[in-house]
Tab-separated table of C-alpha atoms in Angstrom:
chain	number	residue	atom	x	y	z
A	1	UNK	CA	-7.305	-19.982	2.475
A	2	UNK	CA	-9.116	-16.655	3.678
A	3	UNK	CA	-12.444	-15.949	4.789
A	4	UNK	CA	-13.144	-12.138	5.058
A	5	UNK	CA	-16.047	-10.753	7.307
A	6	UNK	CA	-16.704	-6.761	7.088
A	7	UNK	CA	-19.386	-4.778	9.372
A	8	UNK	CA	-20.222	-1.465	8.748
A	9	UNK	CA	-22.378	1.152	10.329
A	10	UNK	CA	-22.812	4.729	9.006
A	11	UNK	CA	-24.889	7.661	8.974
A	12	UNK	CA	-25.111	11.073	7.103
A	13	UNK	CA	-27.119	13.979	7.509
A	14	UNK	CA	-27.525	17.662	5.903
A	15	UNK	CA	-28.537	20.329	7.287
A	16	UNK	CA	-29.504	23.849	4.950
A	17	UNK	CA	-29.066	27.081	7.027
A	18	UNK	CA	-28.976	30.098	5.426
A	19	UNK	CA	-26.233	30.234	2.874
A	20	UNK	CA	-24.598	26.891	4.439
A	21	UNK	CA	-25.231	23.617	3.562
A	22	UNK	CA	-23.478	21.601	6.817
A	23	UNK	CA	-23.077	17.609	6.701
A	24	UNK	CA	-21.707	15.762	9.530
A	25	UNK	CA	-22.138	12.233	9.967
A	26	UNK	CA	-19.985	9.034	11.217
A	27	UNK	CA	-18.950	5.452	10.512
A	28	UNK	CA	-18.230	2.917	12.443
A	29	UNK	CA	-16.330	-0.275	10.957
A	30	UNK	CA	-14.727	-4.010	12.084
A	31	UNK	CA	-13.003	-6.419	9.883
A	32	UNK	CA	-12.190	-9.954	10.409
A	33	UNK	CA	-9.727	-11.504	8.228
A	34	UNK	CA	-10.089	-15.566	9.353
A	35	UNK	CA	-7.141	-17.397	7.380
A	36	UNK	CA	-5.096	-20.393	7.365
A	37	UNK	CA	-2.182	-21.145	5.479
A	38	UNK	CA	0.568	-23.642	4.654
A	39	UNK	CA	3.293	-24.500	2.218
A	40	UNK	CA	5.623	-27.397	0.781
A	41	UNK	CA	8.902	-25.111	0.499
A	42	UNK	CA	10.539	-23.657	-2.109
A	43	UNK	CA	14.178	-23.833	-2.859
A	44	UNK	CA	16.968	-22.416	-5.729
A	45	UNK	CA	19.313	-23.825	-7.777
A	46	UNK	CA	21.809	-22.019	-9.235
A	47	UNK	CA	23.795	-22.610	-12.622
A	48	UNK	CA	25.835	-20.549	-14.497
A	49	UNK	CA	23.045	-19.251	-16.972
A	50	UNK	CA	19.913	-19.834	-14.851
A	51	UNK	CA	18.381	-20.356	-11.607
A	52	UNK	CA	15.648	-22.939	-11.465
A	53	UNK	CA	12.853	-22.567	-8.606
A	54	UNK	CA	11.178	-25.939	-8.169
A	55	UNK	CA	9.087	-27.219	-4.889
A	56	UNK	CA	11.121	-28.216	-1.402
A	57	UNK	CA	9.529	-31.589	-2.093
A	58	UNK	CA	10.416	-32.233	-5.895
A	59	UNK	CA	13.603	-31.451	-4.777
A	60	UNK	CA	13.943	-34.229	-2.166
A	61	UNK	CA	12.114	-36.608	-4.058
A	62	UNK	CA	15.368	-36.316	-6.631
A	63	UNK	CA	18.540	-38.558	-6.837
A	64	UNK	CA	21.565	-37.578	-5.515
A	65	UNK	CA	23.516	-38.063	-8.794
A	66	UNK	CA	27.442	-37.466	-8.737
A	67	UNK	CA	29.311	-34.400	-10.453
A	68	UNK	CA	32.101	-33.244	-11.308
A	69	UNK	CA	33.701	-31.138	-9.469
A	70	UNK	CA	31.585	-31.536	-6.678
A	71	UNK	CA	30.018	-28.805	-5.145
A	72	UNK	CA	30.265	-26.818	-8.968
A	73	UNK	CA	27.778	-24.281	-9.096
A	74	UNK	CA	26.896	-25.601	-13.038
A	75	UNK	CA	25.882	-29.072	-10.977
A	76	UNK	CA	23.887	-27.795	-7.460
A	77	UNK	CA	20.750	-29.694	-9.325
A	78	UNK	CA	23.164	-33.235	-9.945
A	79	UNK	CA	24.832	-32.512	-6.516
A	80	UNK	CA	21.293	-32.187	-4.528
A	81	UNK	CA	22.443	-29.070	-3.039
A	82	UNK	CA	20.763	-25.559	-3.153
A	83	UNK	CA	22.068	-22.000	-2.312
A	84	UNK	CA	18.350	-21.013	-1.280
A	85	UNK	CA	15.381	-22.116	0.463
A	86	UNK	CA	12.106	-21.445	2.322
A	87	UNK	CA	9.528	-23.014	3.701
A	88	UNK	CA	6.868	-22.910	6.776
A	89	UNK	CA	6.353	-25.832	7.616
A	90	UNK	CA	2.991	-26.549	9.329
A	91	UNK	CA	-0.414	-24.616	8.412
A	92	UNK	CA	-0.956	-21.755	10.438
A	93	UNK	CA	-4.228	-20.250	11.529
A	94	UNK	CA	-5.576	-16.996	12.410
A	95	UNK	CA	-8.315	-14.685	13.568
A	96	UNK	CA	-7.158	-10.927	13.157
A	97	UNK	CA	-9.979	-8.472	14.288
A	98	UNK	CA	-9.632	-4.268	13.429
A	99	UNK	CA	-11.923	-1.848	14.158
A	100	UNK	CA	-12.560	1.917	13.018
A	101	UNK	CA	-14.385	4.974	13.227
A	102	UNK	CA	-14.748	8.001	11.562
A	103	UNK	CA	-16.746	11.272	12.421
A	104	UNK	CA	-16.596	14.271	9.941
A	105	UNK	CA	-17.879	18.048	10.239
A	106	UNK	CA	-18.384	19.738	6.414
A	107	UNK	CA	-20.064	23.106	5.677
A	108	UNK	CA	-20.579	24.603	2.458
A	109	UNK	CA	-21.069	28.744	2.363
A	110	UNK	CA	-21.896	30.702	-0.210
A	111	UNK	CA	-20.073	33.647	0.643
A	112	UNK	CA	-21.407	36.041	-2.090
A	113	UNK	CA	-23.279	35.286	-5.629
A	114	UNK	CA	-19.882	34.455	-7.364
A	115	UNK	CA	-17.933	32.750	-4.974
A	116	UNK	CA	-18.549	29.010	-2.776
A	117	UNK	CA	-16.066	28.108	-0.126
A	118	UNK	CA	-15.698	24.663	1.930
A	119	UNK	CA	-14.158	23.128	4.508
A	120	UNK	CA	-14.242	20.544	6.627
A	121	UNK	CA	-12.825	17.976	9.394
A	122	UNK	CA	-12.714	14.781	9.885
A	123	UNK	CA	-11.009	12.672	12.470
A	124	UNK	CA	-10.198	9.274	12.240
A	125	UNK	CA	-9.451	6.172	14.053
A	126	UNK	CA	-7.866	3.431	13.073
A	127	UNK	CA	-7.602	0.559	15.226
A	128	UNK	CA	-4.640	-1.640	16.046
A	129	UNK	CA	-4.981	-5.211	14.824
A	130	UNK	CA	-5.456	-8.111	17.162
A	131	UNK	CA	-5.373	-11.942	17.005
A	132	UNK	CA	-9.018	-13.586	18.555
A	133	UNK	CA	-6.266	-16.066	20.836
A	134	UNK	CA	-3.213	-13.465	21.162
A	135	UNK	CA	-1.269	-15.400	18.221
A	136	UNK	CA	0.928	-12.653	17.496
A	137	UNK	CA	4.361	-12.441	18.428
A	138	UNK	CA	6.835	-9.951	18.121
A	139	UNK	CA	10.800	-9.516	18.251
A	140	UNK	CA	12.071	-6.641	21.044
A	141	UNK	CA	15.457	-5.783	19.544
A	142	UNK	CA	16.104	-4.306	23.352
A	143	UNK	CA	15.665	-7.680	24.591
A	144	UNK	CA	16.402	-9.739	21.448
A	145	UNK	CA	13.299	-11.469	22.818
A	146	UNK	CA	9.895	-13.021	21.031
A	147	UNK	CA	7.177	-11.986	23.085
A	148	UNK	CA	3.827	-13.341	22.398
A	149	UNK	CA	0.813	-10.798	23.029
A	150	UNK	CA	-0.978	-10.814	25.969
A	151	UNK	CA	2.167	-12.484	27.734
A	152	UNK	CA	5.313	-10.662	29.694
A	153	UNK	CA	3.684	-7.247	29.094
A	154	UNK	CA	3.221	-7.056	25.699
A	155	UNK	CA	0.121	-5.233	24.820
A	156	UNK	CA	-0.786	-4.152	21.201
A	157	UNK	CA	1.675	-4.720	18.736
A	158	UNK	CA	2.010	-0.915	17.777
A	159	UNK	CA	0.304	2.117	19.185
A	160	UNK	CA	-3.105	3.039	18.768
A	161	UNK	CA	-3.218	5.392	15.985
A	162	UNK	CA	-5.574	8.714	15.400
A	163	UNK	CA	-5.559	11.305	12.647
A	164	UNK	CA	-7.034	14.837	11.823
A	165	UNK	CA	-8.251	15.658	8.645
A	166	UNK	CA	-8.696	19.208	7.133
A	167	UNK	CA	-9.959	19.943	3.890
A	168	UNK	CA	-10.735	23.220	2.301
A	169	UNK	CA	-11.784	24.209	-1.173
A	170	UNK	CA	-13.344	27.343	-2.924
A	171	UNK	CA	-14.822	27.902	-6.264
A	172	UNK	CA	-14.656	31.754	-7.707
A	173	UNK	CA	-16.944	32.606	-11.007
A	174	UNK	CA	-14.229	35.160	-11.620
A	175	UNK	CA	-16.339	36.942	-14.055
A	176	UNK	CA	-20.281	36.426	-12.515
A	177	UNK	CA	-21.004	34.724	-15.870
A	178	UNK	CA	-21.066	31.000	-15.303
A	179	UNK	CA	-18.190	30.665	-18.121
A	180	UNK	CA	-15.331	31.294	-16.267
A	181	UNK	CA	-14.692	29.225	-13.381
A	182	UNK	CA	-11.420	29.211	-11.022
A	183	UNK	CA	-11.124	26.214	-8.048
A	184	UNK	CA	-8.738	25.265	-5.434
A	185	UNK	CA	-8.398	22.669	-2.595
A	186	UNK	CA	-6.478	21.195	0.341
A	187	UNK	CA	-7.442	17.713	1.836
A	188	UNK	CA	-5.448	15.627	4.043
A	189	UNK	CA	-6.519	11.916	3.684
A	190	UNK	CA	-5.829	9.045	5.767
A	191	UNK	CA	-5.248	5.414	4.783
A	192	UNK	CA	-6.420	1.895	6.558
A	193	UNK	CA	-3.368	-0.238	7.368
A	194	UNK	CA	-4.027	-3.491	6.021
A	195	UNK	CA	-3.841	-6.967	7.891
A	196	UNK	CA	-1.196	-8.338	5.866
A	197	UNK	CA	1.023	-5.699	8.172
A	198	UNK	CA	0.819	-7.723	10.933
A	199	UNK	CA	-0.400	-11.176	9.697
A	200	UNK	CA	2.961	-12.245	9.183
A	201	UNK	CA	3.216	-12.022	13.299
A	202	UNK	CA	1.518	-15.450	13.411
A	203	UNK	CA	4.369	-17.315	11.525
A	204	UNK	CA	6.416	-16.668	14.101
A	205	UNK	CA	7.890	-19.177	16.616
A	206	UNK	CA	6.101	-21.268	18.478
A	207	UNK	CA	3.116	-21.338	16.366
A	208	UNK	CA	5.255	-22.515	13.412
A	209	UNK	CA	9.741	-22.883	12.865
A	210	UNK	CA	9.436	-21.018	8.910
A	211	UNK	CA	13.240	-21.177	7.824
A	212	UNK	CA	14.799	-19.130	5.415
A	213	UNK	CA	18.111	-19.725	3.917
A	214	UNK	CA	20.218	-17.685	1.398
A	215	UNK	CA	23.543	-17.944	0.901
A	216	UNK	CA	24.983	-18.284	-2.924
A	217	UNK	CA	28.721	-19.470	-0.905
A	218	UNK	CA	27.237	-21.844	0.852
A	219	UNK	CA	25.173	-24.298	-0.557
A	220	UNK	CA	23.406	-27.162	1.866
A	221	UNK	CA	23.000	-30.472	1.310
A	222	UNK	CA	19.031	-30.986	0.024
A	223	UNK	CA	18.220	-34.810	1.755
A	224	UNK	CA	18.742	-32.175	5.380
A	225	UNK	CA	18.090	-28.962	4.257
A	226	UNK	CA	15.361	-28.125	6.721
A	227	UNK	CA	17.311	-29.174	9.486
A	228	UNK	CA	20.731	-27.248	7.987
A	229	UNK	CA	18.613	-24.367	7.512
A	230	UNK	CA	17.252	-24.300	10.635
A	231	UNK	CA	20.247	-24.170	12.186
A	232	UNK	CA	21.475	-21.154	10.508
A	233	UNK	CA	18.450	-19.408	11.528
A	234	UNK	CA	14.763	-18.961	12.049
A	235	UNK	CA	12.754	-16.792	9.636
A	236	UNK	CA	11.189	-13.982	12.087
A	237	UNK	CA	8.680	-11.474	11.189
A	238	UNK	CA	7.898	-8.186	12.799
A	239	UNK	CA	6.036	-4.849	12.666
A	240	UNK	CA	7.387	-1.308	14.172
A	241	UNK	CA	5.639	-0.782	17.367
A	242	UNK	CA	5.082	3.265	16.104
A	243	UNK	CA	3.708	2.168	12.925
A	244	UNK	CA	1.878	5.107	11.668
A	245	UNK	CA	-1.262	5.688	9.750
A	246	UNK	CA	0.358	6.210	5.847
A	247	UNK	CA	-1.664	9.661	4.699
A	248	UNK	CA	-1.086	12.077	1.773
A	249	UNK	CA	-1.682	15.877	1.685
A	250	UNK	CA	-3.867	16.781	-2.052
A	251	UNK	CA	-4.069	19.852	-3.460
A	252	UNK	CA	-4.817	21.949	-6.658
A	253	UNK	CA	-5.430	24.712	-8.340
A	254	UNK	CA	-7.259	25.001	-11.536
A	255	UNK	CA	-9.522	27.370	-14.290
A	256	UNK	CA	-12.189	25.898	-16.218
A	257	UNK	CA	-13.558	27.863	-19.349
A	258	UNK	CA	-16.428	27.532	-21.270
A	259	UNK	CA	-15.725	28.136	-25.251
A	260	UNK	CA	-17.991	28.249	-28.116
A	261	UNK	CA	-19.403	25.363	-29.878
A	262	UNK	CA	-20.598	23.707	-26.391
A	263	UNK	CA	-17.302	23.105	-25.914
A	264	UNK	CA	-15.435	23.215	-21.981
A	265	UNK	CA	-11.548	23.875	-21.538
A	266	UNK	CA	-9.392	23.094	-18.162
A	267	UNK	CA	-6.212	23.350	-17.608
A	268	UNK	CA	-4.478	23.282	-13.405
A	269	UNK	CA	-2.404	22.180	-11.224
A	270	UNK	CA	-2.645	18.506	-9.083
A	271	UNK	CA	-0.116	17.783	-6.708
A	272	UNK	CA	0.232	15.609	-3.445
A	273	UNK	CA	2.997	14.445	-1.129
A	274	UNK	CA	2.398	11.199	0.977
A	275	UNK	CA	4.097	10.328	4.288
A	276	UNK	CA	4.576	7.183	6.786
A	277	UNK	CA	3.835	5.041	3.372
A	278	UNK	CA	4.269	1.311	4.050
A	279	UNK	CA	7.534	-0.238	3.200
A	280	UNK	CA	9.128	-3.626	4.497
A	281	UNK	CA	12.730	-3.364	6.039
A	282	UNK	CA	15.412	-6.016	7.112
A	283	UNK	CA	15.657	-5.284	10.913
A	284	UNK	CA	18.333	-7.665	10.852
A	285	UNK	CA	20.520	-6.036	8.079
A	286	UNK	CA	24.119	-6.958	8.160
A	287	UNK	CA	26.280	-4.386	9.336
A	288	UNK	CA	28.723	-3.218	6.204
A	289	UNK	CA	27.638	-6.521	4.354
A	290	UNK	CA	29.795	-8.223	7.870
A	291	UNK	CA	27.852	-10.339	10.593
A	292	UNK	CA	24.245	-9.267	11.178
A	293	UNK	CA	23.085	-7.154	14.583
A	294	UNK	CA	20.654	-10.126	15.994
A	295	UNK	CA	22.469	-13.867	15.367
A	296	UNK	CA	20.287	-15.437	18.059
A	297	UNK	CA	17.882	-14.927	20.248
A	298	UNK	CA	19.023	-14.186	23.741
A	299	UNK	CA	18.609	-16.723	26.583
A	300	UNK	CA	15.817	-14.828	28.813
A	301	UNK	CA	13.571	-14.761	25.116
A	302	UNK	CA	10.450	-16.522	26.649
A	303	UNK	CA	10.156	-17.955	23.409
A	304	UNK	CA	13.035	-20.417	21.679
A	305	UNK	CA	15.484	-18.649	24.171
A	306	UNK	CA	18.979	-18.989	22.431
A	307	UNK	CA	17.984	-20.165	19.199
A	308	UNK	CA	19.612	-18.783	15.460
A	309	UNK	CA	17.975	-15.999	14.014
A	310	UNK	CA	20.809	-14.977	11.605
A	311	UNK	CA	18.595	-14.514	8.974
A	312	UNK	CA	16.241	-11.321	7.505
A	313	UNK	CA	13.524	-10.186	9.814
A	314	UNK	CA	10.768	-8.532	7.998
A	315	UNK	CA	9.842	-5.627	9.840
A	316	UNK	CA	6.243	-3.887	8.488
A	317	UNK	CA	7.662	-0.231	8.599
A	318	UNK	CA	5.979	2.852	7.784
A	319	UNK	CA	8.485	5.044	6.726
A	320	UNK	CA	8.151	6.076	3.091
A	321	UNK	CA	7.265	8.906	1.071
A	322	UNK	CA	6.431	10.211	-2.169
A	323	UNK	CA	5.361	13.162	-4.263
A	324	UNK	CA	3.726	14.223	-7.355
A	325	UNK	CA	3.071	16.812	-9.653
A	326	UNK	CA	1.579	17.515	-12.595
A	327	UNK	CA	-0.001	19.484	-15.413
A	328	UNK	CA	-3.668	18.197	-16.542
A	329	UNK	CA	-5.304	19.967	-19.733
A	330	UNK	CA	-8.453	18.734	-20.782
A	331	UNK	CA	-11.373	19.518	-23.512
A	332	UNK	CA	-14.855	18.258	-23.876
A	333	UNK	CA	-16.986	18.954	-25.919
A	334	UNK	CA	-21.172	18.023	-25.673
A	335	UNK	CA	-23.123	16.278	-28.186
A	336	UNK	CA	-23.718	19.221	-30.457
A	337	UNK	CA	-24.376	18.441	-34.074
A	338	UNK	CA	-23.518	14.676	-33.777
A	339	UNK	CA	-20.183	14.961	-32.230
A	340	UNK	CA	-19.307	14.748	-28.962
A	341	UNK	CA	-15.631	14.217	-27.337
A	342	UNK	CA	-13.360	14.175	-24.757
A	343	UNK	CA	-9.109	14.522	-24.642
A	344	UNK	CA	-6.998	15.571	-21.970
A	345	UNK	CA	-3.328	15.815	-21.601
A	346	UNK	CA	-1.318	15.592	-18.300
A	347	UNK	CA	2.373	16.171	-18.009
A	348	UNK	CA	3.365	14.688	-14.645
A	349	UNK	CA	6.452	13.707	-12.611
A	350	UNK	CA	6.101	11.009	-9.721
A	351	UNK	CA	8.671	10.364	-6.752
A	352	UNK	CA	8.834	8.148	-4.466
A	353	UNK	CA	11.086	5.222	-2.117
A	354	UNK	CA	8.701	2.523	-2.450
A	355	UNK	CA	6.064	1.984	-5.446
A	356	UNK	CA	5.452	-1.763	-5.234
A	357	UNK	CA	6.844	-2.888	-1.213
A	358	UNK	CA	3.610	-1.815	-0.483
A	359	UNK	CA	2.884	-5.133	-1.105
A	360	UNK	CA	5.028	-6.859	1.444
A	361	UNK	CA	8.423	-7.521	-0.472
A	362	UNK	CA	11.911	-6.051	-0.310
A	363	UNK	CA	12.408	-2.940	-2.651
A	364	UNK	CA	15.044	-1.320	0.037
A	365	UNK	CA	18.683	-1.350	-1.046
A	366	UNK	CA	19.521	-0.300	2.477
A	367	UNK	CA	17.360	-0.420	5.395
A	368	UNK	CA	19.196	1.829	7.037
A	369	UNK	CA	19.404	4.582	4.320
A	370	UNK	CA	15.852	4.331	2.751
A	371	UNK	CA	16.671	8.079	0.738
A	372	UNK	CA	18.774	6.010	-1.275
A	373	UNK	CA	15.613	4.445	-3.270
A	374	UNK	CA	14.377	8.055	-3.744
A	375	UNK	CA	14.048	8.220	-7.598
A	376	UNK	CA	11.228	8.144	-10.790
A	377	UNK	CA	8.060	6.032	-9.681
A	378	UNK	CA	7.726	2.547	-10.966
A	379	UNK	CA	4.216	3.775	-12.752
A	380	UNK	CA	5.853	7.212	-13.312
A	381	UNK	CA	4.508	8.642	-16.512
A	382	UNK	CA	5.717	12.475	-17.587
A	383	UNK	CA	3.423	12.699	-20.915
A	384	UNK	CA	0.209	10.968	-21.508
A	385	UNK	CA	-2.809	11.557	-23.815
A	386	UNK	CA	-6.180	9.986	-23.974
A	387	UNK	CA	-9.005	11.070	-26.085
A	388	UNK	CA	-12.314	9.387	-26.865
A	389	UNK	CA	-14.729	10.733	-29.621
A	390	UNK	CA	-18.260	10.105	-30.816
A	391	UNK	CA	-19.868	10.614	-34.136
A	392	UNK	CA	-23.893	9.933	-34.858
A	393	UNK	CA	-23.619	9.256	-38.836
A	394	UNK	CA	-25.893	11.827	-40.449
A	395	UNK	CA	-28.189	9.030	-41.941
A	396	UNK	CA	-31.647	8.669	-41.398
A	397	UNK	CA	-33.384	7.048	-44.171
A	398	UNK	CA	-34.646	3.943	-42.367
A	399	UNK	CA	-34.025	1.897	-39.912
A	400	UNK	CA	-31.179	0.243	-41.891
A	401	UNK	CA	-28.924	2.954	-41.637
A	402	UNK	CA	-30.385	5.483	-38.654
A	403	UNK	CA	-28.683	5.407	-35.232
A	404	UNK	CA	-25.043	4.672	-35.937
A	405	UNK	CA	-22.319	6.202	-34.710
């Protein structure tokens, strides 16, 4: 369960000197994200056609039927054995408080009859998370250490972080007759980590022992399959301690002409490249698919010194990028004789590492070598049309047959 709280303050003001038209104003924002959650465990069998995904406790509430051969992958399910399995074991709770601000500068100038240019600056702040009773803890691959905040100097876990952001823009009448209309602009935007980035820091030993097991070799034996997964390793979560504010950089160019009939034409050029994009990675990758960089924990960890860890760590990461570009026609047309429509046209080409990790799952084949995800976006589209069109019917007799279109 999840109870969200959001406060916000802001404040805008315009001020018209002279051929400028300035707005500044400022926000000021704090978000709590109260939670609890639990789960019964989910484990994997696997078969030769299928893989069946039924609850930790179904599973152990089933007989331990004999097979033959034993151990067959065809009869995990008779043999009460299972090649995967996760579970967190007792509810965990959580208070995660982030704060913001925001201050921007814009102005507006009319440089001569024909020609408007902007520009402006924001600057941004976007808090680092915390936990209202320091419940997060993180892993210190220096130290191979969990370190709870607030404990054995551990302060925020990731720097504080703070962003510029420039935009400019112009509009030219390129012919000081209101029909033909050429427009530009530049903005570098900023986007709000989310709490789920560090949420997963309060699963983390010893608030709660989640396991996580996955081994299609090696199979364990369902009546102990907490305890044998346990003992292969703890399921650790963790965020980068330089996790940065994911932004993009916008920009476009474009000419907008009006035509006869009331009709308006536009065709330009969007594109935008995005940076520090949020993407989960296995800190604890094995090595050239060999033994993994972190087994355990070391013995000086403050927390479950010398226990198993040879198992994924999520690690929140914000290293991913992407890029677009594209081609957008459009034509409208204003009610005018009873018709009225719109269709536009874009021919685009998306890139990126990471479309849906955003979300907190795996997409990485390689943690180490993210470039080698590079490729077509999962919502990558190169040709798309769209058109919508209205008709009033020309009949006006009566009431029966006025008014439809």
């Amino acid at each position: 369960g999840r109870f969200d709280t959001l406060g916000v303050f802001s404040d805008t003001a315009t001020l018209l000197k002279g051929k400028h038209t300035i707005k500044f104003g400022g926000e000021f924002r704090r978000f709590l994200e109260a939670s609890f959650a639990g789960d019964t465990g989910t484990l994997t069998y696997a078969t030769s056609q299928v893989s069946s995904t039924i609850s930790a406790a179904d599973a152990q509430a089933k007989s331990q039927a004999p097979c033959s051969p034993p151990g067959a992958t065809c009869n995990q399910f008779a043999n009460d054995i299972a090649p995967t399995f996760s579970i967190q074991p007792t509810t965990i709770t959580s208070r995660i408080y982030t704060n913001a601000a925001g201050v921007f500068l814009q102005d507006n100038y009319k440089l001569a009859s024909n020609l408007t240019l902007e520009a402006g600056l924001r600057f941004e702040w976007n808090g680092t998370p915390t936990e209202g009773e320091n419940r997060f803890v993180v892993f210190n691959p220096a130290a191979v250490s969990l370190v709870q905040t607030g404990t054995n100097g551990q302060g925020s876990v990731y720097n504080q972080n703070y962003n510029f952001e420039p935009r400019v823009g112009f509009a030219l009448d390129m012919f000081n007759n209101g029909r033909s209309i050429l427009r530009g602009g530049y903005g570098y935007l900023v986007d709000q980590p989310t709490e789920t980035n560090v949420s997963g820091l309060t699963t983390n030993p010893p608030f709660t022992t989640s396991v996580s097991y996955s081994n299609a070799a090696a199979p364990i034996p369902v009546a102990s399959i907490y305890a044998s997964a346990k003992a292969v390793g703890l399921a650790v979560a963790n965020v980068n301690p330089n996790f940065k504010n994911s932004y993009i950089e916008s920009y476009n160019l474009n000419v907008q002409q009006a035509l006869p009939g009331a009709m308006v034409f536009s065709i330009g050029y969007y594109g935008s490249v995005g940076r520090h994009l949020r993407v989960r990675t296995n800190q604890n990758q094995p090595i050239n698919g060999g033994a993994r960089p972190y087994p355990t924990l070391a013995a000086s960890s403050p927390i479950a010194p010398g226990a198993s860890i040879n198992s994924n760590i999520a690690e929140a990461n914000s290293i991913g990028i992407s890029s677009y570009n594209g081609m957008w026609v459009t034509l409208n047309k204003n009610m005018g004789h009873g018709l009225q429509f719109n269709m536009n046209y874009d021919w685009t080409k998306s890139l990126d590492e990471n479309s849906l990790g955003s979300q907190g799952g795996y997409v990485l084949q390689d943690s180490t070598n993210p470039k080698n995800n590079w490729g077509p976006s999962d919502y990558d589209v190169r040709n798309h049309y769209a058109g919508t069109a209205i008709y009033a019917l020309p009949f006006k007799a009566n009431r029966l047959v006025s008014g439809f279109q």
